PDB file of C-alpha atoms in Angstrom:
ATOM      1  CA  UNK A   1     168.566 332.377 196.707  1.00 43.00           C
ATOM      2  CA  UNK A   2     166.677 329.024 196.680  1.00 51.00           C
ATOM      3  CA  UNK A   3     167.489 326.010 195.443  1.00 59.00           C
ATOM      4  CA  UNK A   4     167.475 326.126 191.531  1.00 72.00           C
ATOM      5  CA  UNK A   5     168.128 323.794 188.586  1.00 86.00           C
ATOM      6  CA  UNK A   6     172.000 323.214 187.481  1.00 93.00           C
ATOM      7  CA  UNK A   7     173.527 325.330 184.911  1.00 96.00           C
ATOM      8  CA  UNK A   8     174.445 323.092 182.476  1.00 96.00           C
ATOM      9  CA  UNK A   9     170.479 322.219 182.951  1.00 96.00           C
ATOM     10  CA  UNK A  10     169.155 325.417 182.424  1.00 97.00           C
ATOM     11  CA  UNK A  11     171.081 325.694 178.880  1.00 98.00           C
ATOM     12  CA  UNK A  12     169.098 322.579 178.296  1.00 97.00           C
ATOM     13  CA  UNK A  13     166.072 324.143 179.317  1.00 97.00           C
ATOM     14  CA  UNK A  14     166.358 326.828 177.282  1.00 98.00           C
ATOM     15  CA  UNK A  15     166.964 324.964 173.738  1.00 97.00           C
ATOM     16  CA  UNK A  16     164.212 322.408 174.581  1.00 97.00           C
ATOM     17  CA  UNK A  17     161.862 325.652 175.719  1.00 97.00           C
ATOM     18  CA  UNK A  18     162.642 327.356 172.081  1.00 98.00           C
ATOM     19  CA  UNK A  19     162.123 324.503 170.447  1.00 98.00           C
ATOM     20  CA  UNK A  20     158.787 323.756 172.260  1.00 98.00           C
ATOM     21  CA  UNK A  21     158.017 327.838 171.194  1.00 98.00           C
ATOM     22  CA  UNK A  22     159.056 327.338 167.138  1.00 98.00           C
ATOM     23  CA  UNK A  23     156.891 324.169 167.002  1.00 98.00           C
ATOM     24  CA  UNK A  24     153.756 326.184 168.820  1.00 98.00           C
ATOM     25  CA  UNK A  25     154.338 329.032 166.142  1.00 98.00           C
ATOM     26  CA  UNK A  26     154.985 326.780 163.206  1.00 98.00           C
ATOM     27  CA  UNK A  27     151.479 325.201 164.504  1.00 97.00           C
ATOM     28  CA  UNK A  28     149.359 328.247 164.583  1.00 97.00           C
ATOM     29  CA  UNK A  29     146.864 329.223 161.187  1.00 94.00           C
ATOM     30  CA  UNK A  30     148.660 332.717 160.803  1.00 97.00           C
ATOM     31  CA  UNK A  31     151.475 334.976 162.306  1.00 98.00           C
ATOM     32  CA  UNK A  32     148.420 337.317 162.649  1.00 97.00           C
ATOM     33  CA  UNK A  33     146.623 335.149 164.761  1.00 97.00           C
ATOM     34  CA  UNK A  34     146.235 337.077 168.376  1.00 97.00           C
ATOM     35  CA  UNK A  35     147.871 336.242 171.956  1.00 98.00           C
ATOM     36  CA  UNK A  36     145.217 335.751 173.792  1.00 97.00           C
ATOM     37  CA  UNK A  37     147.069 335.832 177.210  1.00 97.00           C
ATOM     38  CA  UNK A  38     149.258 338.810 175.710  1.00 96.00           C
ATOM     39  CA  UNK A  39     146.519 341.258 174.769  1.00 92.00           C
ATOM     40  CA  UNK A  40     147.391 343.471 171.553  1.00 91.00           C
ATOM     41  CA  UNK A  41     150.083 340.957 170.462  1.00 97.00           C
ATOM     42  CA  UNK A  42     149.887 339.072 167.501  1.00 98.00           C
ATOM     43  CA  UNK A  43     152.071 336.183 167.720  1.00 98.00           C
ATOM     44  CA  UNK A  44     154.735 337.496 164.974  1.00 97.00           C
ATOM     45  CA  UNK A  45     154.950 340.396 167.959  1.00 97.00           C
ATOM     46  CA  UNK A  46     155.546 337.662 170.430  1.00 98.00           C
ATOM     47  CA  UNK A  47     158.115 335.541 168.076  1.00 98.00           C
ATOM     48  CA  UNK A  48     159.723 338.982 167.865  1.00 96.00           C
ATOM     49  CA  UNK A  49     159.790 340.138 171.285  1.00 95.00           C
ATOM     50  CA  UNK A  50     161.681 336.767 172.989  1.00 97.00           C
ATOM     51  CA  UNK A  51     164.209 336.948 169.608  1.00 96.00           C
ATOM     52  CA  UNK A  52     165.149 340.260 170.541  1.00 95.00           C
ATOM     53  CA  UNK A  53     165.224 339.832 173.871  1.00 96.00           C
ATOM     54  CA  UNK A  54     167.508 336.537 173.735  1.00 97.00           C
ATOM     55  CA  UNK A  55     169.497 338.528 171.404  1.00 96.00           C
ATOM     56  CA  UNK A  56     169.971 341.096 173.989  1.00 96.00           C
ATOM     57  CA  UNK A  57     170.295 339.501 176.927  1.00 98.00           C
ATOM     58  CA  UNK A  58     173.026 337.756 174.751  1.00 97.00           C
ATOM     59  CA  UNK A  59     175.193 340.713 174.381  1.00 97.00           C
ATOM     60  CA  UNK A  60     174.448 341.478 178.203  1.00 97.00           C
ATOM     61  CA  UNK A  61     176.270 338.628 179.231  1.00 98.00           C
ATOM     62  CA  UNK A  62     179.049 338.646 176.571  1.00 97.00           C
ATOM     63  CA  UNK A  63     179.705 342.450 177.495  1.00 96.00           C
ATOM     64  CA  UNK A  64     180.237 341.118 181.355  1.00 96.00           C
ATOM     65  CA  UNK A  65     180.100 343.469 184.444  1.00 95.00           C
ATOM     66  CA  UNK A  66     178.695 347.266 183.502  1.00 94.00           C
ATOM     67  CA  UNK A  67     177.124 349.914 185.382  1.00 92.00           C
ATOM     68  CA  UNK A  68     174.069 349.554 182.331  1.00 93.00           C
ATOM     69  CA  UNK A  69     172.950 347.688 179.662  1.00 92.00           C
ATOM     70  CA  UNK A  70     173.629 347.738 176.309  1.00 88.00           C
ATOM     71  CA  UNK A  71     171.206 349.270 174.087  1.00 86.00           C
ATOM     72  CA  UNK A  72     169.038 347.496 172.824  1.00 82.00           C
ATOM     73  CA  UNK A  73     169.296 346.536 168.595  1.00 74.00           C
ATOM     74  CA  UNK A  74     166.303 347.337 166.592  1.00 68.00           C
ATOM     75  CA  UNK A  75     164.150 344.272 165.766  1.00 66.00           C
ATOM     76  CA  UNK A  76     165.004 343.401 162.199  1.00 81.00           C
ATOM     77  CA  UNK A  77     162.498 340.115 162.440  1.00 94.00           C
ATOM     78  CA  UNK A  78     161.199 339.196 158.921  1.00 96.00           C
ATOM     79  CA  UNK A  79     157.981 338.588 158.426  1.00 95.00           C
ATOM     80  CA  UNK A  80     157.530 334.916 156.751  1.00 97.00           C
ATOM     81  CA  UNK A  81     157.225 332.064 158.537  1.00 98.00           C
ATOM     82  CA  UNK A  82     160.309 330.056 157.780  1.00 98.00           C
ATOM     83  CA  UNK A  83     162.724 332.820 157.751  1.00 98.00           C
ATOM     84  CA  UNK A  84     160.898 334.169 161.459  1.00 98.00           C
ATOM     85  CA  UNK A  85     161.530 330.528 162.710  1.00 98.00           C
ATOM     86  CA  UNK A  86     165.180 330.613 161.763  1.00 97.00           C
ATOM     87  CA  UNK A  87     165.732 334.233 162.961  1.00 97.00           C
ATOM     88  CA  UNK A  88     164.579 333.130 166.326  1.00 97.00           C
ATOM     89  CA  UNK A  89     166.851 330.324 166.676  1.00 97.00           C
ATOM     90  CA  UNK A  90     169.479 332.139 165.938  1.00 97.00           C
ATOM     91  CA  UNK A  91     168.426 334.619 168.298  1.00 97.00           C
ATOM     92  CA  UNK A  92     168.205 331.459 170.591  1.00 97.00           C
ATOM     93  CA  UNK A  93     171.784 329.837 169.738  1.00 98.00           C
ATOM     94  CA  UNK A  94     173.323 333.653 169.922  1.00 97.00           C
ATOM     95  CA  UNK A  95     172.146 333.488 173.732  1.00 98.00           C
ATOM     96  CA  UNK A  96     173.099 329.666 174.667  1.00 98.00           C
ATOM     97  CA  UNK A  97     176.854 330.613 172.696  1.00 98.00           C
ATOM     98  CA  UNK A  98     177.255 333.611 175.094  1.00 98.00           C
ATOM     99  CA  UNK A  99     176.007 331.358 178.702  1.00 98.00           C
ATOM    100  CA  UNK A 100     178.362 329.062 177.045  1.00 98.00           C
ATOM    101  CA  UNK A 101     181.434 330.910 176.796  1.00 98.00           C
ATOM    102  CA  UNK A 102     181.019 332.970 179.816  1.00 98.00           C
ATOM    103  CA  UNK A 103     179.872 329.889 182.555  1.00 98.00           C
ATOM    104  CA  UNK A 104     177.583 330.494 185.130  1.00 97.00           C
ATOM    105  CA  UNK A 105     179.684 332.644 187.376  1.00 97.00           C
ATOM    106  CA  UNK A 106     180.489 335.354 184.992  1.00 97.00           C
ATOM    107  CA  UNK A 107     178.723 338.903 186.521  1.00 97.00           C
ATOM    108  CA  UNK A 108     176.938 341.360 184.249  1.00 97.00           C
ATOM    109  CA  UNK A 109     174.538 343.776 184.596  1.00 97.00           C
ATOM    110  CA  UNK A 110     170.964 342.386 185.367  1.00 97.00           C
ATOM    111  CA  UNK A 111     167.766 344.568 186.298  1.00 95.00           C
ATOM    112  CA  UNK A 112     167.065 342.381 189.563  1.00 95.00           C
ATOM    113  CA  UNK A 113     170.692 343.338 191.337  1.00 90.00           C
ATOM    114  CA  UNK A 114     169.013 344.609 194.595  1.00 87.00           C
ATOM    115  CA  UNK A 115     167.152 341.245 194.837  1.00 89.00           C
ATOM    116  CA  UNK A 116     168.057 337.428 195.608  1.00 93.00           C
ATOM    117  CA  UNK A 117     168.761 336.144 191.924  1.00 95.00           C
ATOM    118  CA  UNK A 118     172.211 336.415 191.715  1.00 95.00           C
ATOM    119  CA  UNK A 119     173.796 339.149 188.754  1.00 96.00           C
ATOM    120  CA  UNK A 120     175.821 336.730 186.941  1.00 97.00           C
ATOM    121  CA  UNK A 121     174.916 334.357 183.690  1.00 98.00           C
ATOM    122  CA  UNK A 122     173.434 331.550 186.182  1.00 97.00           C
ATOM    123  CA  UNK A 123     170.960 334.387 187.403  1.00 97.00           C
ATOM    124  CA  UNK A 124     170.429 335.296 183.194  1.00 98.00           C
ATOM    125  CA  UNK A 125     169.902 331.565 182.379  1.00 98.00           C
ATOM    126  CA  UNK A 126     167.281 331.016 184.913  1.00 98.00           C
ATOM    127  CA  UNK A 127     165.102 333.774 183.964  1.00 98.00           C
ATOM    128  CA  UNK A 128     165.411 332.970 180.530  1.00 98.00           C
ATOM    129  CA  UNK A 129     164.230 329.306 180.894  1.00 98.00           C
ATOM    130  CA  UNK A 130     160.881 330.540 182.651  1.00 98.00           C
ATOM    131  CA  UNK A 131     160.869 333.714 180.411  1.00 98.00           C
ATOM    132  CA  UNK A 132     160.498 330.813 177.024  1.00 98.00           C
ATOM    133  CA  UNK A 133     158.491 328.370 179.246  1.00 98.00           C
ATOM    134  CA  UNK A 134     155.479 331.416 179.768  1.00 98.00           C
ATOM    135  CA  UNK A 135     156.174 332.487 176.600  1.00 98.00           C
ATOM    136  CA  UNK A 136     155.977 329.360 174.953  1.00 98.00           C
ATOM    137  CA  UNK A 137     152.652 328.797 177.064  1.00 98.00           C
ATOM    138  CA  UNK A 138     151.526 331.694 175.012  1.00 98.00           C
ATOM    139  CA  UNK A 139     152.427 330.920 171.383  1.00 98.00           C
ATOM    140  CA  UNK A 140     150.576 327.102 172.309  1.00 98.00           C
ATOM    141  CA  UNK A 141     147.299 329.310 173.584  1.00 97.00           C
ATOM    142  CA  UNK A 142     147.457 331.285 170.136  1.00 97.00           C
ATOM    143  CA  UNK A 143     147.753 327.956 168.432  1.00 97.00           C
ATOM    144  CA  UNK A 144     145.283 325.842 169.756  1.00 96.00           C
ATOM    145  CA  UNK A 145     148.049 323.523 171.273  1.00 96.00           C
ATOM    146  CA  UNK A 146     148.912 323.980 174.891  1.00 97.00           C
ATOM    147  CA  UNK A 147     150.900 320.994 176.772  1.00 97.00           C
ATOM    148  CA  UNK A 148     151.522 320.353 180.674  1.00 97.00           C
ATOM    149  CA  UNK A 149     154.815 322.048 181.425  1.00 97.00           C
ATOM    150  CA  UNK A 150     157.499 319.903 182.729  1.00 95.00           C
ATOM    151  CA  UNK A 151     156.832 319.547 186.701  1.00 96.00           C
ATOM    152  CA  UNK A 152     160.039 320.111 187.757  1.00 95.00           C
ATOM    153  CA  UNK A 153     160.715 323.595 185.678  1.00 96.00           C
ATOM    154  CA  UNK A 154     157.278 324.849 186.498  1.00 97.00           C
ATOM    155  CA  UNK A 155     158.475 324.193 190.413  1.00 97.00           C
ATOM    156  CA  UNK A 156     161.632 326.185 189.738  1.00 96.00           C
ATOM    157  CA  UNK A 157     159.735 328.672 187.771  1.00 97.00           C
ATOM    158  CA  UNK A 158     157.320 329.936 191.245  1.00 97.00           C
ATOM    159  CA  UNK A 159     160.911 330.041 192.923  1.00 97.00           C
ATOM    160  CA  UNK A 160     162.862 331.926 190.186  1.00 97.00           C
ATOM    161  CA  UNK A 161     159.926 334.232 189.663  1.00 97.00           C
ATOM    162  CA  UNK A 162     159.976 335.223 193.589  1.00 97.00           C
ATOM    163  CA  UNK A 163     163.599 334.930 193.509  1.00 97.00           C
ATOM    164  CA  UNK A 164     163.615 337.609 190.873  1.00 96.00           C
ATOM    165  CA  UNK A 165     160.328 339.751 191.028  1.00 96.00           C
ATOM    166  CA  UNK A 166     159.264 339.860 194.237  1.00 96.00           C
ATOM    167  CA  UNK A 167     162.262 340.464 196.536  1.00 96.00           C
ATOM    168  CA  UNK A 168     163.856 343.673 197.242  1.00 96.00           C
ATOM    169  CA  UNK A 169     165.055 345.886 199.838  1.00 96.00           C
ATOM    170  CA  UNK A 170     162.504 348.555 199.509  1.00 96.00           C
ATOM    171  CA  UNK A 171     159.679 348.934 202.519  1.00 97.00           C
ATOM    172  CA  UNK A 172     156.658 347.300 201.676  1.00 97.00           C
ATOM    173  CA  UNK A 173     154.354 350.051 201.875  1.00 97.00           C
ATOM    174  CA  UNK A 174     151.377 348.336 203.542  1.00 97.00           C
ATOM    175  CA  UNK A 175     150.528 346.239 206.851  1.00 97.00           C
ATOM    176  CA  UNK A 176     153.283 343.371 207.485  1.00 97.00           C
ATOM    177  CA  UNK A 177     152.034 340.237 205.616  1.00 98.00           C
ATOM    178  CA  UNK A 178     153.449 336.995 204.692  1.00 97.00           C
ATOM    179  CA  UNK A 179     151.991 334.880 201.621  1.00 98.00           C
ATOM    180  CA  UNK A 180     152.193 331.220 201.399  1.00 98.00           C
ATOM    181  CA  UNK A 181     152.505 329.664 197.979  1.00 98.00           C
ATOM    182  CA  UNK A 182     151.677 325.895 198.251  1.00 98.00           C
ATOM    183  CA  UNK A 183     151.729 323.405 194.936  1.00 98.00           C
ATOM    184  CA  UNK A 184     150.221 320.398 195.025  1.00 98.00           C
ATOM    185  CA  UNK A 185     153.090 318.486 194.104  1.00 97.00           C
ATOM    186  CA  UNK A 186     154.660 318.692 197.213  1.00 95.00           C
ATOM    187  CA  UNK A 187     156.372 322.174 197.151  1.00 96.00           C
ATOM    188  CA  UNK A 188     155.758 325.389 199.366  1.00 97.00           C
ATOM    189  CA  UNK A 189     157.307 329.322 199.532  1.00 97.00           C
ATOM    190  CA  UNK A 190     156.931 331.513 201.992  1.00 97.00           C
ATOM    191  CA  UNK A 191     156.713 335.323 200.972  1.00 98.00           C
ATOM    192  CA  UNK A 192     157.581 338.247 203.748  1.00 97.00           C
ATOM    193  CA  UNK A 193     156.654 341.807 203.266  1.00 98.00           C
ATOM    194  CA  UNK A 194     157.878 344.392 206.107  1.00 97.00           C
ATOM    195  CA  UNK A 195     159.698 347.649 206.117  1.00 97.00           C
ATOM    196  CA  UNK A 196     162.467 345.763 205.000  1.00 96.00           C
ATOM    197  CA  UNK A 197     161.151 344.454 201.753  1.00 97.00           C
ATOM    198  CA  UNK A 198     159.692 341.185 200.277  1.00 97.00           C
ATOM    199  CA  UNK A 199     162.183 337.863 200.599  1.00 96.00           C
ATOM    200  CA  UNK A 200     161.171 334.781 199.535  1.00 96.00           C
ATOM    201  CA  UNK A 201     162.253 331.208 200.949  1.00 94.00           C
ATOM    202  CA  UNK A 202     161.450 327.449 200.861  1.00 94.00           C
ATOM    203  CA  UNK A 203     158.180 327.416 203.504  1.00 94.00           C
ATOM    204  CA  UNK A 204     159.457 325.320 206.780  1.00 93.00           C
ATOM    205  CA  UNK A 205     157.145 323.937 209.201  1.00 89.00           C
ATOM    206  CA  UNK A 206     158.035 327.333 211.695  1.00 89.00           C
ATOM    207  CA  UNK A 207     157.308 329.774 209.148  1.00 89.00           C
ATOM    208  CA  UNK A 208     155.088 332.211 210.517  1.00 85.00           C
ATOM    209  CA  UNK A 209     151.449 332.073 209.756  1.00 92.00           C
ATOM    210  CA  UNK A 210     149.853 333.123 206.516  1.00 96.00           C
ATOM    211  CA  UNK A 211     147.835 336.428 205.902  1.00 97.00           C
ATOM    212  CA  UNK A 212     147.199 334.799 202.557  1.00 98.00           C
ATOM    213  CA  UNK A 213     147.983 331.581 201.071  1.00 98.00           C
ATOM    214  CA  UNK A 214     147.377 330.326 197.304  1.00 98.00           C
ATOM    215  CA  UNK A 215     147.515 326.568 196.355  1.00 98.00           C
ATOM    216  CA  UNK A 216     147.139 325.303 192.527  1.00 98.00           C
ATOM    217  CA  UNK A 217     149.572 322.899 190.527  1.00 98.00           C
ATOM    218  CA  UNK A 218     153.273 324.408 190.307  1.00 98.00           C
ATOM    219  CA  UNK A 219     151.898 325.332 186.685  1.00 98.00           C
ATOM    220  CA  UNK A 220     149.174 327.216 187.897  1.00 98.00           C
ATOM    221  CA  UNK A 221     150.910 329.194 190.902  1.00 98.00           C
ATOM    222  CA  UNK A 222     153.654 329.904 187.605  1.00 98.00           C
ATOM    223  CA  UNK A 223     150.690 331.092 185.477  1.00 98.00           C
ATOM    224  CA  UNK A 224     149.555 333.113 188.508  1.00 98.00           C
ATOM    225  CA  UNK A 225     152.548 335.119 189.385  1.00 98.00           C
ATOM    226  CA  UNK A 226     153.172 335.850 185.624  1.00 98.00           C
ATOM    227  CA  UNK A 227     149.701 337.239 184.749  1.00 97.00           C
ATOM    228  CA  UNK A 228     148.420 334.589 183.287  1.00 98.00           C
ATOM    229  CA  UNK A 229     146.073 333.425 185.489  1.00 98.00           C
ATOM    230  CA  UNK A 230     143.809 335.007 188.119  1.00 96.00           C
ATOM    231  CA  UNK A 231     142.954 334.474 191.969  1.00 96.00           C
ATOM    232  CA  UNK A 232     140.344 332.301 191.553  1.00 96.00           C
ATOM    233  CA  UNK A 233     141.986 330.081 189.189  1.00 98.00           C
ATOM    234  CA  UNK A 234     143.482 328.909 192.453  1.00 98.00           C
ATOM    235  CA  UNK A 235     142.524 327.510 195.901  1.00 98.00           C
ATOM    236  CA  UNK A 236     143.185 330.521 198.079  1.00 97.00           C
ATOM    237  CA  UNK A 237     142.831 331.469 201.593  1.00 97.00           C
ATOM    238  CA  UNK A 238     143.297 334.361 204.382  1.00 97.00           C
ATOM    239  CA  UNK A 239     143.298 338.005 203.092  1.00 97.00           C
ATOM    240  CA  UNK A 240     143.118 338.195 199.261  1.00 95.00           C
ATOM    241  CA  UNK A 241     143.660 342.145 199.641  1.00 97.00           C
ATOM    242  CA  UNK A 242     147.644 340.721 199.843  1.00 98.00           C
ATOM    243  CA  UNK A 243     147.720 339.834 196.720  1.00 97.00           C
ATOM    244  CA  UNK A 244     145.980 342.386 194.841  1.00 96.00           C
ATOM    245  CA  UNK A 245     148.325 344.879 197.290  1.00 97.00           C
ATOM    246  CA  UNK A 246     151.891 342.654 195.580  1.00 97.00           C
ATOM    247  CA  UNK A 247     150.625 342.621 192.605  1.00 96.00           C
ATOM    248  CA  UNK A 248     149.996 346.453 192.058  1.00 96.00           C
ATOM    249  CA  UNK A 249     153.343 347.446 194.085  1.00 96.00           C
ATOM    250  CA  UNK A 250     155.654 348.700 191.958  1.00 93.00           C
ATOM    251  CA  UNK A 251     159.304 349.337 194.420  1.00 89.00           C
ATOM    252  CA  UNK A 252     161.464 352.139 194.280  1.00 76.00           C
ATOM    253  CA  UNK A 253     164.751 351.003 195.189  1.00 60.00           C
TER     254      UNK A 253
END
């Protein structure tokens, strides 16, 4: 696992994040109004989708170690503005009361266990900081009101999302590769993918050479790995075939 943010920091994160989301949504002309980086979605569908996902990932935590999750509770979001905004942060203070109470070493089930993210409520916290950061970049699109992301999350967020995503055991199904990620704010991550799997780490000065490399603001490389943005949003170099090879891999474990 790299180096990540402190607990007691990421439950931060996470109530400034939803707070940065409600005031993006509160902004927009209409619940209708469309996602544009989350095609199909209005943004009531994305208000909805983080709530019940917070919600979830809520009981996930409180329910401690399990073979599976829980199921998940059918969305009962309502539909007018005021009463949406307050739904979500409940949904929001229902996930920060379960962190809370269980502290950042409590296991539970997770999806990424075969990975580097650890399977315990510090692992859940992380991803749920970057999961309202993104998402919150998406309500401010639909609204007309995007803002620079903190620095220092958006840093964490490349790491978590590699951390998370892309590592696992299962064999990389292509040529051996490595990917370098490079920010411009002083950062760097090294991706390998062998028969072994993908594993991500801080990029030293004896990391082997890149078969692709991608450099952008820690924003942009965040933006990148989540979708949001594309290849040539970014300064890249080496074999772009890499990346188009990651992002279509989908591992069997």
């Amino acid at each position: 696992m790299t180096e990540s943010l402190e607990f007691s920091a990421l439950l931060q994160l996470i109530d400034e994040r939803s707070a940065a989301f409600r005031s993006a949504v509160a902004a927009a002309p209409s619940l209708d109004a469309p996602v544009p980086s989350c095609p199909e979605w209005t943004l009531f569908d994305l208000v909805q989708h983080l709530g019940t996902g917070e919600r979830w990932w809520a009981s996930i935590v409180a329910a401690g170690p399990a073979e599976g999750p829980p199921a998940k509770g059918a969305a009962q979001a309502p539909r007018e503005l005021a009463a949406l905004l307050a739904w979500y942060a409940e949904s929001n203070e229902l996930l920060l009361s379960a962190l809370r109470e269980a502290g950042p070493e409590r296991e539970c089930w997770t999806w990424w266990s075969a990975g580097v993210s650890p399977t315990n409520a510090r692992g859940v916290a992380r991803r749920r900081v970057h999961e309202v950061l993104v998402h919150t970049y998406d309500a401010q699109l639909a609204s007309g009101t995007v803002q620079p992301m903190p620095v220092d999350v958006a840093i964490d967020g490349v790491a978590e999302f590699l951390d998370t995503c892309n590592s696992t055991p299962a064999a990389w199904p292509h040529e051996a590769a490595t990917i370098h990620y490079h920010a411009t704010e002083g950062r760097s991550w090294l991706l390998s993918l062998d028969d072994t799997g993908a594993w991500p780490a801080p990029l030293t000065v004896d990391a082997a050479p890149a078969s692709a490399s991608a450099t952008g603001t820690a924003e942009q490389l965040l933006l990148f790995v989540w979708g949001r943005l594309t290849l040539n949003d970014l300064k890249t170099e080496g074999d772009q075939q890499v990346f188009e090879q990651l992002i279509a891999w989908e591992p069997e474990e």
